[in-house]
Short mmCIF file of C-alpha atoms (C1' of nucleotides) in Angstrom, two decimals:
data_model
loop_
_atom_site.label_atom_id
_atom_site.label_comp_id
_atom_site.label_asym_id
_atom_site.label_seq_id
_atom_site.Cartn_x
_atom_site.Cartn_y
_atom_site.Cartn_z
CA MET Z 86 0.00 0.00 0.00
CA ILE Z 87 1.34 3.38 -0.85
CA ASP Z 88 1.69 6.06 1.79
CA PRO Z 89 -1.71 7.82 2.03
CA ARG Z 90 0.08 10.97 3.01
CA VAL Z 91 2.26 10.99 -0.11
CA LEU Z 92 -0.83 10.34 -2.18
CA ARG Z 93 -2.64 13.31 -0.64
CA ASP Z 94 0.28 15.73 -0.61
CA ASP Z 95 1.96 14.85 -3.87
CA PRO Z 96 -0.40 12.99 -6.19
CA ASP Z 97 1.54 14.04 -9.26
CA ARG Z 98 4.57 12.19 -8.08
CA VAL Z 99 2.49 9.05 -7.63
CA LYS Z 100 1.00 9.51 -11.08
CA ALA Z 101 4.45 9.89 -12.59
CA ALA Z 102 5.49 6.63 -10.97
CA GLN Z 103 2.39 4.96 -12.37
CA ALA Z 104 3.19 6.27 -15.83
CA LYS Z 105 6.64 4.75 -15.57
CA ARG Z 106 4.95 1.39 -15.18
CA GLY Z 107 2.82 2.17 -18.21
CA LEU Z 108 -0.32 2.76 -16.15
CA SER Z 109 -2.78 5.66 -16.25
CA GLY Z 110 -3.41 7.97 -13.34
CA ASP Z 111 -7.03 6.88 -12.98
CA ALA Z 112 -6.40 4.76 -9.93
CA VAL Z 113 -4.68 7.70 -8.27
CA ASP Z 114 -7.60 10.03 -8.98
CA ARG Z 115 -10.02 7.45 -7.65
CA ALA Z 116 -8.03 7.08 -4.43
CA LEU Z 117 -7.81 10.83 -4.04
CA ALA Z 118 -11.56 11.27 -4.39
CA ALA Z 119 -12.13 8.41 -1.96
CA ASP Z 120 -9.80 10.07 0.52
CA THR Z 121 -11.79 13.30 0.46
CA ALA Z 122 -15.08 11.43 0.82
CA ARG Z 123 -13.67 9.40 3.66
CA ARG Z 124 -12.52 12.41 5.64
CA THR Z 125 -15.89 14.10 5.28
CA ALA Z 126 -17.59 10.96 6.50
CA ILE Z 127 -15.22 10.69 9.46
CA ALA Z 128 -15.86 14.30 10.49
CA ASP Z 129 -19.62 13.75 10.32
CA PHE Z 130 -19.52 10.64 12.41
CA GLU Z 131 -17.14 12.00 15.02
CA ARG Z 132 -19.16 15.15 15.56
CA LEU Z 133 -22.35 13.16 16.16
CA ARG Z 134 -20.63 10.57 18.28
CA ALA Z 135 -19.04 13.21 20.51
CA GLU Z 136 -22.44 14.79 21.06
CA GLN Z 137 -23.95 11.43 21.88
CA LYS Z 138 -21.26 10.71 24.43
CA GLN Z 139 -21.78 14.09 26.07
CA LEU Z 140 -25.49 13.54 26.46
CA GLY Z 141 -24.97 9.99 27.62
CA LYS Z 142 -22.88 11.24 30.52
CA GLN Z 143 -25.68 13.46 31.77
CA ILE Z 144 -28.33 10.78 31.83
CA PRO Z 145 -27.29 8.89 34.98
CA GLN Z 146 -27.39 12.10 37.03
CA ALA Z 147 -30.59 13.52 35.56
CA GLN Z 148 -33.93 12.98 37.24
CA GLY Z 149 -37.58 13.04 36.24
CA GLU Z 150 -38.59 15.32 33.41
CA GLU Z 151 -35.02 16.34 32.61
CA ARG Z 152 -34.04 12.73 32.25
CA ALA Z 153 -36.96 11.93 30.00
CA GLU Z 154 -36.07 14.82 27.77
CA LEU Z 155 -32.44 13.73 27.52
CA LEU Z 156 -33.50 10.21 26.64
CA ALA Z 157 -35.73 11.50 23.89
CA ARG Z 158 -32.98 13.64 22.38
CA THR Z 159 -30.34 10.99 22.56
CA LYS Z 160 -32.67 8.43 21.05
CA THR Z 161 -32.96 10.31 17.78
CA LEU Z 162 -29.28 11.09 17.90
CA SER Z 163 -28.56 7.40 18.23
CA ALA Z 164 -30.06 6.73 14.82
CA ASP Z 165 -28.01 9.52 13.25
CA VAL Z 166 -24.83 8.19 14.79
CA ARG Z 167 -25.57 4.75 13.44
CA ALA Z 168 -26.18 6.07 9.93
CA ALA Z 169 -23.04 8.19 10.05
CA GLU Z 170 -21.01 5.25 11.22
CA THR Z 171 -22.23 3.08 8.38
CA ALA Z 172 -21.41 5.82 5.89
CA GLN Z 173 -17.99 6.18 7.42
CA THR Z 174 -17.27 2.46 7.27
CA GLU Z 175 -18.28 2.34 3.63
CA ALA Z 176 -16.22 5.38 2.69
CA ASP Z 177 -13.28 3.92 4.53
CA GLU Z 178 -13.53 0.59 2.76
CA GLU Z 179 -13.80 2.27 -0.63
CA TRP Z 180 -10.70 4.30 0.14
CA ARG Z 181 -8.84 1.21 1.29
CA GLN Z 182 -9.71 -0.67 -1.89
CA ALA Z 183 -8.62 2.27 -4.01
CA LEU Z 184 -5.28 2.42 -2.21
CA LEU Z 185 -4.78 -1.33 -2.44
CA ALA Z 186 -5.11 -1.14 -6.21
CA ILE Z 187 -2.16 1.20 -6.60
CA PRO Z 188 1.16 -0.59 -7.17
CA ASN Z 189 4.29 0.38 -5.29
CA PRO Z 190 5.81 3.40 -7.05
CA ALA Z 191 8.84 2.22 -8.98
CA ALA Z 192 12.22 3.43 -7.78
CA GLU Z 193 13.69 6.45 -9.59
CA GLU Z 194 16.57 4.28 -10.76
CA ALA Z 195 14.42 1.48 -12.20
CA PRO Z 196 14.31 1.49 -16.01
CA ALA Z 197 11.01 2.68 -17.47
CA GLY Z 198 8.94 0.43 -19.72
CA GLY Z 199 7.89 -3.21 -19.88
CA GLU Z 200 9.25 -6.72 -19.89
CA ASP Z 201 11.83 -6.12 -22.61
CA ASP Z 202 13.10 -2.82 -21.28
CA TYR Z 203 15.37 -4.24 -18.61
CA ALA Z 204 18.93 -2.98 -18.28
CA VAL Z 205 21.80 -5.45 -18.14
CA ILE Z 206 23.93 -4.62 -15.13
CA SER Z 207 26.68 -7.19 -15.39
CA GLU Z 208 27.72 -10.56 -16.84
CA HIS Z 209 29.57 -13.27 -14.97
CA GLY Z 210 31.27 -16.57 -15.74
CA THR Z 211 31.95 -18.02 -19.15
CA LYS Z 212 29.37 -19.65 -21.36
CA ARG Z 213 30.52 -23.06 -22.48
CA ASP Z 214 31.36 -23.43 -26.14
CA PHE Z 215 30.15 -26.94 -26.95
CA GLU Z 216 30.99 -26.51 -30.61
CA ALA Z 217 34.62 -25.97 -29.70
CA GLU Z 218 34.47 -28.94 -27.35
CA GLY Z 219 33.15 -31.01 -30.19
CA PHE Z 220 29.77 -32.28 -29.01
CA THR Z 221 26.15 -31.28 -29.02
CA PRO Z 222 24.80 -30.55 -25.53
CA ARG Z 223 21.81 -32.55 -24.29
CA ASP Z 224 18.98 -30.68 -22.64
CA HIS Z 225 18.09 -31.26 -19.00
CA VAL Z 226 15.22 -33.57 -19.85
CA GLU Z 227 17.53 -35.95 -21.65
CA LEU Z 228 20.26 -35.62 -19.04
CA GLY Z 229 17.74 -36.13 -16.27
CA LYS Z 230 16.68 -39.37 -17.91
CA ILE Z 231 20.23 -40.62 -18.50
CA LEU Z 232 21.20 -39.89 -14.92
CA GLY Z 233 17.99 -41.30 -13.48
CA ALA Z 234 17.51 -37.88 -11.87
CA ILE Z 235 14.24 -36.54 -13.25
CA ASP Z 236 11.11 -38.52 -14.06
CA ILE Z 237 8.74 -36.32 -15.99
CA GLU Z 238 6.52 -39.04 -17.49
CA ARG Z 239 5.55 -40.40 -14.11
CA GLY Z 240 5.12 -36.91 -12.74
CA ALA Z 241 2.54 -36.27 -15.45
CA LYS Z 242 0.92 -39.67 -14.88
CA VAL Z 243 0.40 -39.02 -11.20
CA SER Z 244 -0.12 -35.27 -11.01
CA GLY Z 245 -0.55 -33.91 -14.52
CA SER Z 246 1.48 -31.67 -16.76
CA ARG Z 247 4.21 -29.52 -15.24
CA PHE Z 248 4.85 -32.06 -12.49
CA TYR Z 249 7.88 -34.30 -12.02
CA TYR Z 250 9.64 -36.63 -9.67
CA LEU Z 251 13.21 -36.02 -8.63
CA THR Z 252 14.78 -39.46 -8.30
CA GLY Z 253 18.15 -40.79 -7.19
CA ALA Z 254 20.81 -38.25 -8.06
CA GLY Z 255 18.10 -35.66 -8.76
CA ALA Z 256 16.65 -35.99 -5.28
CA ASP Z 257 20.14 -36.03 -3.81
CA LEU Z 258 20.86 -32.88 -5.73
CA GLU Z 259 17.87 -31.12 -4.19
CA PHE Z 260 18.92 -31.90 -0.65
CA ALA Z 261 22.51 -30.96 -1.45
CA LEU Z 262 21.46 -27.61 -2.90
CA VAL Z 263 19.11 -26.91 -0.02
CA ASN Z 264 21.73 -27.68 2.59
CA MET Z 265 24.40 -25.73 0.81
CA ALA Z 266 22.07 -22.74 0.45
CA LEU Z 267 21.03 -22.89 4.10
CA ASP Z 268 24.67 -23.08 5.16
CA GLN Z 269 25.51 -20.01 3.12
CA ALA Z 270 22.59 -18.05 4.53
CA ARG Z 271 23.22 -19.21 8.07
CA GLY Z 272 26.81 -18.10 7.67
CA ALA Z 273 25.57 -14.67 6.62
CA GLY Z 274 23.52 -14.40 9.79
CA PHE Z 275 20.10 -15.46 8.53
CA THR Z 276 17.68 -17.27 10.82
CA THR Z 277 16.49 -20.50 9.21
CA MET Z 278 12.76 -21.05 8.90
CA VAL Z 279 10.30 -23.65 7.75
CA PRO Z 280 7.09 -21.68 7.22
CA PRO Z 281 3.52 -22.80 6.58
CA THR Z 282 2.65 -22.78 2.90
CA LEU Z 283 -1.12 -22.69 3.31
CA VAL Z 284 -2.16 -19.18 4.31
CA ARG Z 285 -5.16 -16.97 4.89
CA PRO Z 286 -6.23 -14.21 2.50
CA ARG Z 287 -4.66 -11.55 4.70
CA ALA Z 288 -1.16 -12.89 4.12
CA MET Z 289 -1.78 -13.22 0.39
CA GLU Z 290 -3.29 -9.76 0.04
CA GLY Z 291 -0.69 -8.20 2.29
CA THR Z 292 2.12 -9.38 0.07
CA GLY Z 293 0.33 -8.25 -3.08
CA PHE Z 294 -0.57 -11.61 -4.56
CA LEU Z 295 -4.34 -11.19 -4.68
CA GLY Z 296 -4.37 -8.37 -7.23
CA GLN Z 297 -3.54 -9.01 -10.86
CA ALA Z 298 -1.49 -11.99 -9.72
CA ALA Z 299 -4.51 -13.78 -8.21
CA ASP Z 300 -4.96 -15.93 -11.33
CA ASP Z 301 -1.69 -17.64 -10.61
CA VAL Z 302 -2.63 -18.64 -7.07
CA TYR Z 303 -4.11 -21.97 -5.93
CA ARG Z 304 -7.07 -21.51 -3.63
CA ILE Z 305 -8.30 -24.38 -1.49
CA GLU Z 306 -11.79 -25.37 -2.49
CA GLY Z 307 -14.39 -24.49 0.11
CA GLN Z 308 -11.84 -22.87 2.37
CA ASP Z 309 -10.51 -19.37 2.68
CA THR Z 310 -6.91 -20.46 2.33
CA TYR Z 311 -4.32 -20.33 -0.40
CA LEU Z 312 -1.22 -22.28 -1.33
CA VAL Z 313 1.69 -19.88 -1.48
CA GLY Z 314 3.70 -19.36 -4.64
CA THR Z 315 6.72 -18.39 -2.57
CA SER Z 316 7.67 -18.38 1.10
CA GLU Z 317 7.93 -14.60 0.80
CA VAL Z 318 4.24 -14.71 1.75
CA PRO Z 319 4.49 -16.45 5.15
CA LEU Z 320 7.77 -14.68 5.89
CA ALA Z 321 6.29 -11.23 5.29
CA ALA Z 322 3.13 -12.06 7.22
CA TYR Z 323 5.22 -13.55 10.05
CA HIS Z 324 5.46 -10.17 11.78
CA SER Z 325 2.08 -8.80 10.71
CA ASP Z 326 0.46 -6.45 13.22
CA GLU Z 327 3.71 -6.20 15.13
CA ILE Z 328 5.90 -3.29 16.08
CA LEU Z 329 9.50 -4.38 15.74
CA ASP Z 330 12.18 -2.90 17.92
CA ALA Z 331 14.41 -0.99 15.49
CA GLU Z 332 17.42 -2.29 17.39
CA THR Z 333 16.67 -5.75 16.01
CA LEU Z 334 16.82 -4.58 12.39
CA PRO Z 335 17.80 -5.83 9.95
CA ARG Z 336 16.06 -9.12 10.67
CA ARG Z 337 17.08 -11.73 8.13
CA TYR Z 338 15.22 -14.97 7.58
CA VAL Z 339 15.91 -17.80 5.19
CA ALA Z 340 13.16 -20.28 4.50
CA PHE Z 341 12.89 -23.60 2.78
CA SER Z 342 9.45 -24.26 1.36
CA PRO Z 343 7.48 -25.74 -1.47
CA CYS Z 344 5.96 -23.23 -3.89
CA PHE Z 345 2.78 -23.65 -5.92
CA ARG Z 346 1.87 -21.77 -9.07
CA LYS Z 347 -0.99 -22.26 -11.46
CA GLU Z 348 1.02 -20.76 -14.29
CA ALA Z 349 -2.19 -19.40 -15.74
CA GLY Z 350 -1.49 -17.48 -18.91
CA SER Z 351 1.72 -19.29 -19.62
CA HIS Z 352 0.19 -21.99 -21.79
CA GLY Z 353 2.68 -23.19 -24.35
CA LYS Z 354 5.57 -21.46 -22.56
CA ASP Z 355 8.42 -23.67 -21.43
CA THR Z 356 6.32 -26.79 -21.77
CA ARG Z 357 9.33 -29.07 -21.98
CA GLY Z 358 11.08 -30.21 -18.84
CA ILE Z 359 11.04 -28.77 -15.37
CA PHE Z 360 11.84 -25.15 -16.10
CA ARG Z 361 8.27 -23.97 -15.47
CA VAL Z 362 6.29 -26.18 -13.09
CA HIS Z 363 3.26 -26.03 -10.82
CA TRP Z 364 5.23 -27.05 -7.77
CA PHE Z 365 8.85 -26.67 -6.72
CA ASP Z 366 10.95 -26.24 -3.61
CA LYS Z 367 12.84 -23.07 -2.94
CA VAL Z 368 15.24 -21.50 -0.46
CA GLU Z 369 14.31 -17.87 -0.05
CA MET Z 370 15.96 -14.98 1.76
CA PHE Z 371 13.83 -12.35 3.43
CA THR Z 372 14.79 -9.14 5.23
CA TYR Z 373 13.00 -6.63 7.40
CA THR Z 374 14.97 -3.41 7.63
CA THR Z 375 14.67 0.36 7.77
CA LEU Z 376 13.53 2.35 4.75
CA GLU Z 377 16.88 4.11 4.75
CA ASP Z 378 18.80 0.85 4.57
CA ALA Z 379 16.54 -0.92 2.06
CA ALA Z 380 18.40 -0.05 -1.14
CA GLU Z 381 21.70 -1.19 0.36
CA GLU Z 382 20.17 -4.36 1.73
CA HIS Z 383 18.87 -5.00 -1.76
CA LEU Z 384 22.42 -4.97 -3.08
CA ARG Z 385 23.48 -7.28 -0.25
CA LEU Z 386 20.78 -9.77 -1.22
CA LEU Z 387 21.93 -9.53 -4.82
CA GLY Z 388 25.46 -10.14 -3.58
CA TRP Z 389 24.43 -13.35 -1.84
CA GLU Z 390 22.64 -14.53 -4.96
CA LYS Z 391 25.73 -13.88 -7.04
CA GLU Z 392 27.90 -15.67 -4.49
CA TRP Z 393 25.58 -18.63 -4.81
CA LEU Z 394 25.67 -18.73 -8.60
CA ASP Z 395 29.44 -18.28 -8.60
CA LYS Z 396 29.85 -21.28 -6.33
CA LEU Z 397 27.77 -23.33 -8.73
CA GLU Z 398 30.09 -22.17 -11.51
CA LEU Z 399 27.27 -20.97 -13.71
CA ALA Z 400 27.43 -18.29 -16.40
CA TYR Z 401 24.88 -15.60 -15.70
CA ARG Z 402 23.98 -11.98 -16.00
CA VAL Z 403 22.21 -9.54 -13.70
CA ILE Z 404 19.39 -7.39 -15.00
CA ASP Z 405 17.62 -4.37 -13.57
CA VAL Z 406 13.96 -5.19 -14.21
CA ALA Z 407 11.92 -2.43 -15.87
CA ALA Z 408 9.13 -0.67 -13.96
CA GLY Z 409 6.31 -2.28 -15.92
CA ASP Z 410 7.54 -5.77 -15.04
CA LEU Z 411 7.98 -5.28 -11.29
CA GLY Z 412 4.72 -6.72 -10.08
CA LEU Z 413 2.53 -4.98 -7.53
CA SER Z 414 4.87 -4.91 -4.54
CA ALA Z 415 8.38 -4.21 -5.76
CA ALA Z 416 9.88 -0.77 -6.21
CA ARG Z 417 12.96 -2.31 -7.74
CA LYS Z 418 13.96 -5.79 -8.80
CA TYR Z 419 17.15 -7.49 -9.93
CA ASP Z 420 17.03 -10.84 -11.68
CA CYS Z 421 19.98 -13.17 -12.04
CA GLU Z 422 19.65 -15.05 -15.30
CA ALA Z 423 21.75 -18.11 -15.97
CA TRP Z 424 22.86 -19.16 -19.42
CA ILE Z 425 20.94 -22.24 -20.51
CA PRO Z 426 23.02 -23.86 -23.25
CA THR Z 427 20.28 -25.72 -25.13
CA GLN Z 428 18.01 -22.68 -25.09
CA GLY Z 429 20.80 -20.39 -26.17
CA ARG Z 430 19.70 -17.64 -23.84
CA TYR Z 431 19.75 -16.33 -20.31
CA ARG Z 432 16.87 -17.42 -18.07
CA GLU Z 433 15.78 -16.23 -14.65
CA LEU Z 434 17.21 -18.32 -11.84
CA THR Z 435 16.95 -15.95 -8.93
CA SER Z 436 15.21 -12.64 -8.32
CA THR Z 437 15.45 -10.09 -5.56
CA SER Z 438 12.90 -7.37 -4.83
CA ASP Z 439 12.90 -4.26 -2.70
CA CYS Z 440 9.29 -3.84 -1.59
CA THR Z 441 10.05 -0.76 0.57
CA ASP Z 442 7.10 -0.16 2.93
CA PHE Z 443 4.49 -1.46 0.49
CA GLN Z 444 3.95 -4.82 2.17
CA THR Z 445 4.52 -3.64 5.73
CA ARG Z 446 1.80 -0.99 5.40
CA ARG Z 447 -0.64 -3.64 4.23
CA LEU Z 448 0.36 -6.06 6.95
CA GLY Z 449 0.54 -3.58 9.82
CA ILE Z 450 4.25 -4.03 10.43
CA ARG Z 451 6.13 -1.06 11.88
CA GLY Z 452 9.28 -0.32 13.80
CA ARG Z 453 9.86 1.45 17.07
CA PHE Z 454 12.75 3.84 16.65
CA GLU Z 455 14.88 6.03 18.83
CA GLY Z 456 12.72 8.27 20.99
CA GLY Z 457 9.80 5.85 20.74
CA ASP Z 458 8.80 6.88 17.22
CA VAL Z 459 6.72 4.29 15.41
CA LYS Z 460 7.53 4.35 11.70
CA PRO Z 461 7.16 2.08 8.67
CA VAL Z 462 9.83 -0.48 7.88
CA ALA Z 463 10.85 -2.12 4.61
CA THR Z 464 10.78 -5.71 3.40
CA LEU Z 465 12.99 -7.30 0.78
CA ASN Z 466 13.18 -10.78 -0.60
CA GLY Z 467 15.54 -12.73 -2.77
CA THR Z 468 15.82 -16.25 -4.11
CA LEU Z 469 18.81 -18.24 -3.08
CA THR Z 470 17.83 -21.28 -5.04
CA ALA Z 471 14.71 -22.45 -6.80
CA ILE Z 472 15.44 -26.15 -7.15
CA PRO Z 473 14.22 -27.14 -10.64
CA ARG Z 474 15.73 -24.17 -12.43
CA THR Z 475 18.99 -24.58 -10.56
CA ILE Z 476 19.07 -28.24 -11.57
CA VAL Z 477 18.36 -27.33 -15.19
CA ALA Z 478 21.24 -24.89 -15.26
CA LEU Z 479 23.61 -27.22 -13.43
CA LEU Z 480 22.96 -30.26 -15.57
CA GLU Z 481 23.11 -28.42 -18.85
CA THR Z 482 26.13 -26.32 -17.96
CA HIS Z 483 28.32 -29.03 -16.45
CA GLN Z 484 27.45 -31.92 -18.76
CA GLN Z 485 30.08 -33.92 -20.55
CA ALA Z 486 30.07 -35.73 -23.87
CA ASP Z 487 29.27 -39.10 -22.28
CA GLY Z 488 26.17 -37.75 -20.53
CA SER Z 489 27.79 -37.49 -17.12
CA VAL Z 490 27.68 -34.22 -15.21
CA ARG Z 491 30.53 -32.63 -13.32
CA VAL Z 492 29.69 -31.55 -9.77
CA PRO Z 493 31.04 -28.08 -8.86
CA ALA Z 494 33.62 -28.30 -6.09
CA ALA Z 495 31.50 -26.26 -3.63
CA LEU Z 496 28.62 -28.70 -4.00
CA GLN Z 497 30.63 -31.91 -3.62
CA PRO Z 498 30.67 -31.95 0.20
CA TYR Z 499 26.88 -31.84 0.11
CA LEU Z 500 26.69 -34.69 -2.41
CA GLN Z 501 28.56 -37.31 -0.42
CA GLY Z 502 31.78 -36.16 -2.06
CA ARG Z 503 30.68 -37.09 -5.55
CA GLU Z 504 32.64 -35.30 -8.27
CA LEU Z 505 30.53 -36.66 -11.05
CA LEU Z 506 26.93 -37.68 -11.64
CA GLU Z 507 27.04 -40.68 -13.89
CA PRO Z 508 24.55 -42.28 -16.26
CA VAL Z 509 22.55 -45.12 -14.79
CA LEU Z 510 20.87 -48.05 -16.50
CA GLY Z 511 17.12 -48.16 -17.23
"C1'" G V 13 -14.70 -34.48 15.60
"C1'" G V 14 -16.87 -34.12 21.13
"C1'" A V 15 -16.82 -31.55 26.15
"C1'" G V 16 -15.05 -27.56 29.03
"C1'" G V 17 -12.08 -23.15 29.79
"C1'" U V 18 -9.43 -18.61 28.45
"C1'" G V 19 -8.51 -13.96 25.39
"C1'" U V 20 -8.04 -6.40 28.96
"C1'" C V 21 -3.25 -0.48 26.23
"C1'" G V 22 5.15 -4.32 26.12
"C1'" C V 23 4.52 -8.46 30.23
"C1'" C V 24 1.38 -9.83 34.45
"C1'" U V 25 -3.26 -8.23 36.38
"C1'" A V 26 -8.33 -5.67 38.56
"C1'" G V 27 -12.98 -4.94 36.37
"C1'" U V 28 -17.31 -8.81 33.33
"C1'" C V 29 -22.35 -12.21 37.56
"C1'" C V 30 -25.67 -6.94 39.02
"C1'" G V 31 -24.49 -2.03 31.64
"C1'" G V 32 -23.69 4.50 33.08
"C1'" U V 33 -19.07 7.54 38.29
"C1'" C V 34 -14.07 2.83 33.43
"C1'" U V 35 -11.60 9.35 31.45
"C1'" A V 36 -9.94 0.77 32.08
"C1'" U V 37 -7.04 -0.81 38.28
"C1'" G V 38 -2.49 -2.18 40.30
"C1'" G V 39 2.45 -4.32 39.70
"C1'" C V 40 6.78 -5.11 36.57
"C1'" G V 41 9.54 -3.11 32.70
"C1'" C V 42 10.77 1.32 30.16
"C1'" C V 43 11.37 6.92 29.68
"C1'" C V 44 11.95 11.92 31.99
"C1'" G V 45 12.97 14.73 36.36
"C1'" C V 46 14.40 15.29 41.69
"C1'" C V 47 17.69 13.54 45.35
"C1'" U V 48 22.67 11.47 45.61
"C1'" G V 49 30.40 11.88 45.35
"C1'" C V 50 29.08 7.22 41.81
"C1'" U V 51 25.73 3.08 41.86
"C1'" A V 52 21.55 1.23 44.35
"C1'" A V 53 17.39 2.66 47.06
"C1'" G V 54 13.77 6.55 47.56
"C1'" C V 55 10.42 10.47 45.62
"C1'" G V 56 7.47 12.86 41.54
"C1'" G V 57 5.67 12.49 36.59
"C1'" G V 58 5.02 9.88 32.01
"C1'" U V 59 4.28 5.28 29.17
"C1'" U V 60 -1.45 1.29 23.57
"C1'" U V 61 -2.09 1.94 18.64
"C1'" G V 62 -4.71 3.98 14.49
"C1'" G V 63 -7.42 8.08 12.62
"C1'" G V 64 -9.68 13.15 12.20
"C1'" G V 65 -9.50 18.52 13.25
"C1'" C V 66 -6.20 22.53 13.81
"C1'" U V 67 -1.35 23.29 12.59
"C1'" A V 68 5.12 24.57 12.63
"C1'" C V 69 3.85 16.93 10.25
"C1'" A V 70 4.71 21.05 17.84
"C1'" A V 71 1.07 21.86 21.53
"C1'" C V 72 -3.97 21.10 22.00
"C1'" C V 73 -9.01 19.12 21.01
"C1'" C V 74 -11.82 15.02 19.28
"C1'" C V 75 -13.06 9.79 17.50
"C1'" A V 76 -12.02 4.67 17.50
"C1'" U V 77 -9.43 0.68 20.00
"C1'" C V 78 -10.62 -4.43 26.19
"C1'" G V 79 -9.10 -11.27 20.25
"C1'" A V 80 -12.37 -10.05 15.30
"C1'" G V 81 -17.17 -8.98 13.35
"C1'" G V 82 -22.35 -8.29 14.12
"C1'" G V 83 -26.66 -7.42 17.53
"C1'" U V 84 -29.60 -5.44 21.95
"C1'" U V 85 -29.68 -0.44 24.39
"C1'" C V 86 -30.24 6.46 25.13
"C1'" A V 87 -25.55 4.02 26.77
"C1'" A V 88 -21.47 -2.21 26.13
"C1'" A V 89 -14.79 -4.37 28.51
"C1'" U V 90 -19.59 -5.77 30.93
"C1'" C V 91 -25.67 -8.68 27.91
"C1'" C V 92 -26.71 -11.84 23.13
"C1'" C V 93 -24.93 -14.18 18.34
"C1'" U V 94 -21.08 -15.68 14.83
"C1'" C V 95 -16.03 -16.34 13.94
"C1'" C V 96 -10.70 -16.72 15.28
"C1'" A V 97 -6.67 -18.11 18.47
"C1'" C V 98 -4.80 -20.59 22.69
"C1'" C V 99 -5.27 -24.17 26.93
"C1'" U V 100 -7.33 -28.92 29.32
"C1'" C V 101 -9.68 -33.65 28.67
"C1'" C V 102 -11.80 -37.49 25.24
"C1'" G V 103 -11.88 -39.72 20.30
"C1'" C V 104 -9.27 -40.32 15.66
"C1'" C V 105 -4.71 -39.91 13.09
"C1'" A V 106 0.66 -38.72 10.16
#
RNA sequence: GGAGGUGUCGCCUAGUCCGGUCUAUGGCGCCCGCCUGCUAAGCGGGUUUGGGGCUACAACCCCAUCGAGGGUUCAAAUCCCUCCACCUCCGCCA
């Protein structure tokens, strides 16, 4: 939720930020009008209510005729108060909805435009030249089959399209990646978490996933609960309605959790393999910090993502995502995209967002600062590893001509010391 | 799933039966001041959060807030209903 005060005092700035995302200022105008209506309604109600309370105080002391008269007056007033309160509640709700519809204003530094208007910040590692090495790379589906690591056919048989089993070396790889990621995060001072992945609407709405993104979310039939698409949701909602002692900031959490996505609207996209699936496990970093520190923390999260990809010896680039592609909550977002040899392009492996005070305002999370001041705080999130995509990149990048896959040195201790994943029979 | 209990402004707690004087009690913690050679003790004061008005975004005034939402009433922490969370016991179960 954007700051109502900024909206009221500087609506043009909010409109400019909307324009950067390619959106009109209509939502801003609607919120502004709702704000005016709301304040009028509040004034009406409070005036009547104050009068009612005044009269109410006199009643117990009054006697006889005076008392009867007071009762008569306050009785009619009671109806007015009730009507005014209803009007106030409605105006308030309308205002809230209008505010909720406005995305987080993009950061000044974020590139303007849509999906294709990202800016490349940096490139890392070296793409493998299979032509020079003299063999044609296999894609992860084929490698997964050879290694007995990924079973897509049975995944589809049991659960449908975009499902899979990780088997043998594939399953081992998941646990190795998870443990390695948790070790890295723990070493950086993160608190490890295993959060619930079934949440109430509040958590979903608070993190901005019930707006345009609602189509992508699994809702439990007959229940007011949702399966989360990322542990960002339970991690952000973890401190909802709390006032955090500023001394404890930044608070860094790292969670392991399954993630569920309907992938509505991505029909025909990435249909082969496990690059885009309805369920996957992920290790996610999440930070609560001050608004002042948020941009720097964002770079720290990016740093940890890069450290991770470096250790896996992947070739990747970092992009600064354009305003129109930020989603509802983020003011700025960096994606790390790894080179996928058989696709011949960079694909998103990790992503880190600075959500400033957008989520905390919605979730009622604030900080108590020096002098007792209660002020908004910021949330940020970043992927350490999303298992299937990491496996895709690893297998394809480190494959050898015979179908075996080299294990990066940093990962070996987590894979029982294995230096190589080798083809298995049948 | 069944039975019972609990939910008060950081923590603990009074108040709820019998609605109005609750402008929510007291303790702890915390903050400010006094006292003190320093510390401790003592003394005095302050200490929920959100919103509105007015404004220097101060002070001040007002409204809401006793788990959440409804209802009864001139008036609700207090009475009624629904929901949520937690606790105890029973049943079932990974």
